[in-house]
PDB file of C-alpha atoms and ligand atoms in Angstrom:
ATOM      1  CA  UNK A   1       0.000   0.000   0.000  1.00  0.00           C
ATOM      2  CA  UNK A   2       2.586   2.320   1.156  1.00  0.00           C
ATOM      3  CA  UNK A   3       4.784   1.802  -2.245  1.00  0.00           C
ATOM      4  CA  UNK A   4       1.821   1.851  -4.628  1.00  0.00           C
ATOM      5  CA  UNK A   5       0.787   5.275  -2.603  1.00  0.00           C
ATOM      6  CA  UNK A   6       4.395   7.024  -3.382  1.00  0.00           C
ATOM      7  CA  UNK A   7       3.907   5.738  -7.029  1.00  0.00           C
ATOM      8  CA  UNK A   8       0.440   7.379  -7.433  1.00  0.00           C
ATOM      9  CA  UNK A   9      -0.951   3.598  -8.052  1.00  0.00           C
ATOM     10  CA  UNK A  10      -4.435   2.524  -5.867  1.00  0.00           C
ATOM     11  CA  UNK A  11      -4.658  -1.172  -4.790  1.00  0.00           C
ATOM     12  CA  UNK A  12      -8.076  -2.990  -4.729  1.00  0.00           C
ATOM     13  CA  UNK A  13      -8.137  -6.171  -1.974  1.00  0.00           C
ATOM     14  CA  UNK A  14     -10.731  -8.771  -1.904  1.00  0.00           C
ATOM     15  CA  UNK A  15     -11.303 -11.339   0.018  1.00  0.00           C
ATOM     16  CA  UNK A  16      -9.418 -14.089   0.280  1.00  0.00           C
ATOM     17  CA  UNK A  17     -11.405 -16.840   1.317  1.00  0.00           C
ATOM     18  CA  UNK A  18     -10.705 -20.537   0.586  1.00  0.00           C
ATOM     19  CA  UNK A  19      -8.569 -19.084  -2.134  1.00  0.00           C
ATOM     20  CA  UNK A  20      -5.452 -21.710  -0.882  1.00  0.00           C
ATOM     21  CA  UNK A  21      -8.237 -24.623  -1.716  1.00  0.00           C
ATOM     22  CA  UNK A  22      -9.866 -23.925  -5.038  1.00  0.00           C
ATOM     23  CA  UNK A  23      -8.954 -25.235  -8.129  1.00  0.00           C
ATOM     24  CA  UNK A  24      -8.375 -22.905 -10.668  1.00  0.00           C
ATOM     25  CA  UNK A  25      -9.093 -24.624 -13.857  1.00  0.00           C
ATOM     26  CA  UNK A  26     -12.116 -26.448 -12.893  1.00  0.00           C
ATOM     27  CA  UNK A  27     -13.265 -24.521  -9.684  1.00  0.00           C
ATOM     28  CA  UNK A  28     -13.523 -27.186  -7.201  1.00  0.00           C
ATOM     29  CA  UNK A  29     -13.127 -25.996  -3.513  1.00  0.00           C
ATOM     30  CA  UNK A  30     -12.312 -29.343  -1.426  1.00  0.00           C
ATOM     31  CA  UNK A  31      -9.856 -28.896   2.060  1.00  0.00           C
ATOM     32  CA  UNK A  32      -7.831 -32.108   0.171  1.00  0.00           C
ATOM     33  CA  UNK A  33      -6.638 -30.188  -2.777  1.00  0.00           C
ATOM     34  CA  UNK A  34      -3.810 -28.381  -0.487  1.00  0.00           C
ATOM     35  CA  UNK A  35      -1.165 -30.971   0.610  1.00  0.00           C
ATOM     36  CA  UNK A  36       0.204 -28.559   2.980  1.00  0.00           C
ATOM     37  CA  UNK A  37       3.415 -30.624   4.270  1.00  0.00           C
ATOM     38  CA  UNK A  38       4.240 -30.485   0.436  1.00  0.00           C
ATOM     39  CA  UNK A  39       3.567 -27.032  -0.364  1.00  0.00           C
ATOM     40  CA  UNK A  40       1.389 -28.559  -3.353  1.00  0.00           C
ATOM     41  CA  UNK A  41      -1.895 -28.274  -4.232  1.00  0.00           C
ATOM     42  CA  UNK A  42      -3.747 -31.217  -6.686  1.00  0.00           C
ATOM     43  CA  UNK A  43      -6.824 -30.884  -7.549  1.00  0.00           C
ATOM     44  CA  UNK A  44      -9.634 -34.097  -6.278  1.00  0.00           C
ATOM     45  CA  UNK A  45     -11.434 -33.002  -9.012  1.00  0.00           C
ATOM     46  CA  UNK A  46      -9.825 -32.554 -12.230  1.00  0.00           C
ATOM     47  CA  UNK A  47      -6.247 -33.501 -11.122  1.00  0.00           C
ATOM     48  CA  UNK A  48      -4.656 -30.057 -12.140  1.00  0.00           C
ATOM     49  CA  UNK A  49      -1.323 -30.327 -10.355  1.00  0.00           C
ATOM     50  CA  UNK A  50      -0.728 -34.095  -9.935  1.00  0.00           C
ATOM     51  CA  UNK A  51       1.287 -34.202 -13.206  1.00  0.00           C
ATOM     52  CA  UNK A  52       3.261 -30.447 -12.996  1.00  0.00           C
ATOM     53  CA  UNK A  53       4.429 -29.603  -9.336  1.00  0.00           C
ATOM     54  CA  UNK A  54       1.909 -26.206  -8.540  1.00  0.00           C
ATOM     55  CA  UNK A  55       3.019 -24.590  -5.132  1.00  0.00           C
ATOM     56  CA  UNK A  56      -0.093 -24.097  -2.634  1.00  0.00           C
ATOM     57  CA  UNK A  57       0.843 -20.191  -1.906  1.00  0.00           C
ATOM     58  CA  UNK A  58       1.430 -19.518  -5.646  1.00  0.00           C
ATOM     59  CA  UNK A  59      -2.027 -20.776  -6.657  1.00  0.00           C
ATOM     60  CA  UNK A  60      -3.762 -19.267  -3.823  1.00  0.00           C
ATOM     61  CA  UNK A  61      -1.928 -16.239  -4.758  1.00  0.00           C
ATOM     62  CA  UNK A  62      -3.119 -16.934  -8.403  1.00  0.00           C
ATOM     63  CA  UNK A  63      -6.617 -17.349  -7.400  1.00  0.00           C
ATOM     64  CA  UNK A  64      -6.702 -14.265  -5.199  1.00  0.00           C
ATOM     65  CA  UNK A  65      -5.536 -11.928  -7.951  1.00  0.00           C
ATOM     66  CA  UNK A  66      -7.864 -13.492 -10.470  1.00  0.00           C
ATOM     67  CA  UNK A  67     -10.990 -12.918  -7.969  1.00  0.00           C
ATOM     68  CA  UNK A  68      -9.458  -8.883  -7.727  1.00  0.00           C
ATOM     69  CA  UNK A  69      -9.812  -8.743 -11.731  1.00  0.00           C
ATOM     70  CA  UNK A  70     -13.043 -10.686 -12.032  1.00  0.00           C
ATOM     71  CA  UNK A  71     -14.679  -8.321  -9.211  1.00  0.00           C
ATOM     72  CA  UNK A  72     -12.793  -5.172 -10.670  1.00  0.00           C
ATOM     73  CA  UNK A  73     -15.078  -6.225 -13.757  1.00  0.00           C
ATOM     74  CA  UNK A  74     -18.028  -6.406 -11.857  1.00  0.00           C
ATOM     75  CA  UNK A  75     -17.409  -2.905 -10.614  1.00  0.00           C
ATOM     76  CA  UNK A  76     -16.039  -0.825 -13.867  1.00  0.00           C
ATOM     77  CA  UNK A  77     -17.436  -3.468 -16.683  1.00  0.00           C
ATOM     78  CA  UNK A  78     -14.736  -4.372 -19.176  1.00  0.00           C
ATOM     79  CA  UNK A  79     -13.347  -0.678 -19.733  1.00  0.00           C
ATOM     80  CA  UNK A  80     -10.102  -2.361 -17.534  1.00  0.00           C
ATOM     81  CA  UNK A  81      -7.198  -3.903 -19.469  1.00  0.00           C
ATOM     82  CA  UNK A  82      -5.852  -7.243 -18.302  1.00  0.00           C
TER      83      UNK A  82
HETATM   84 ZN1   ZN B   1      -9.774 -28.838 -10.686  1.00  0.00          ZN
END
């Protein structure tokens, strides 16, 4: 906040909720899909992450920016860029 502030940028947060648990190719939210000793997450549902190695704070990470953009859109329509 404090570095976007001295660069005249604004932040928008959102909730994070269950963001470390969802899948974000399919969608699935299931406790199981983060292997927390392994710092993985694999999907129960669609299996994203069993064959590639996808760290459990990077996707959460993933998913929470994604939900920013998606309710950005919801706010300002699609006048945003990506
Ligand atoms: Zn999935």
């Amino acid at each position: 906040t404090y570095f976007a502030a001295l660069s005249g940028q604004w932040i928008y947060t959102c909730s994070p909720h269950d963001t470390s648990i969802t899948c974000p190719v399919c969608g699935h939210v299931e406790r199981a899909n983060r292997l927390q000793n392994e710092h993985r997450f694999v999907c129960q549902n669609c299996g994203y992450g069993a064959d590639t190695i996808v760290d459990d704070d990077e996707n959460a990470a993933r998913n929470i920016y994604e939900r920013g953009k998606a309710n950005l859109r919801k706010e300002f329509g699609n006048t945003l860029s990506t």
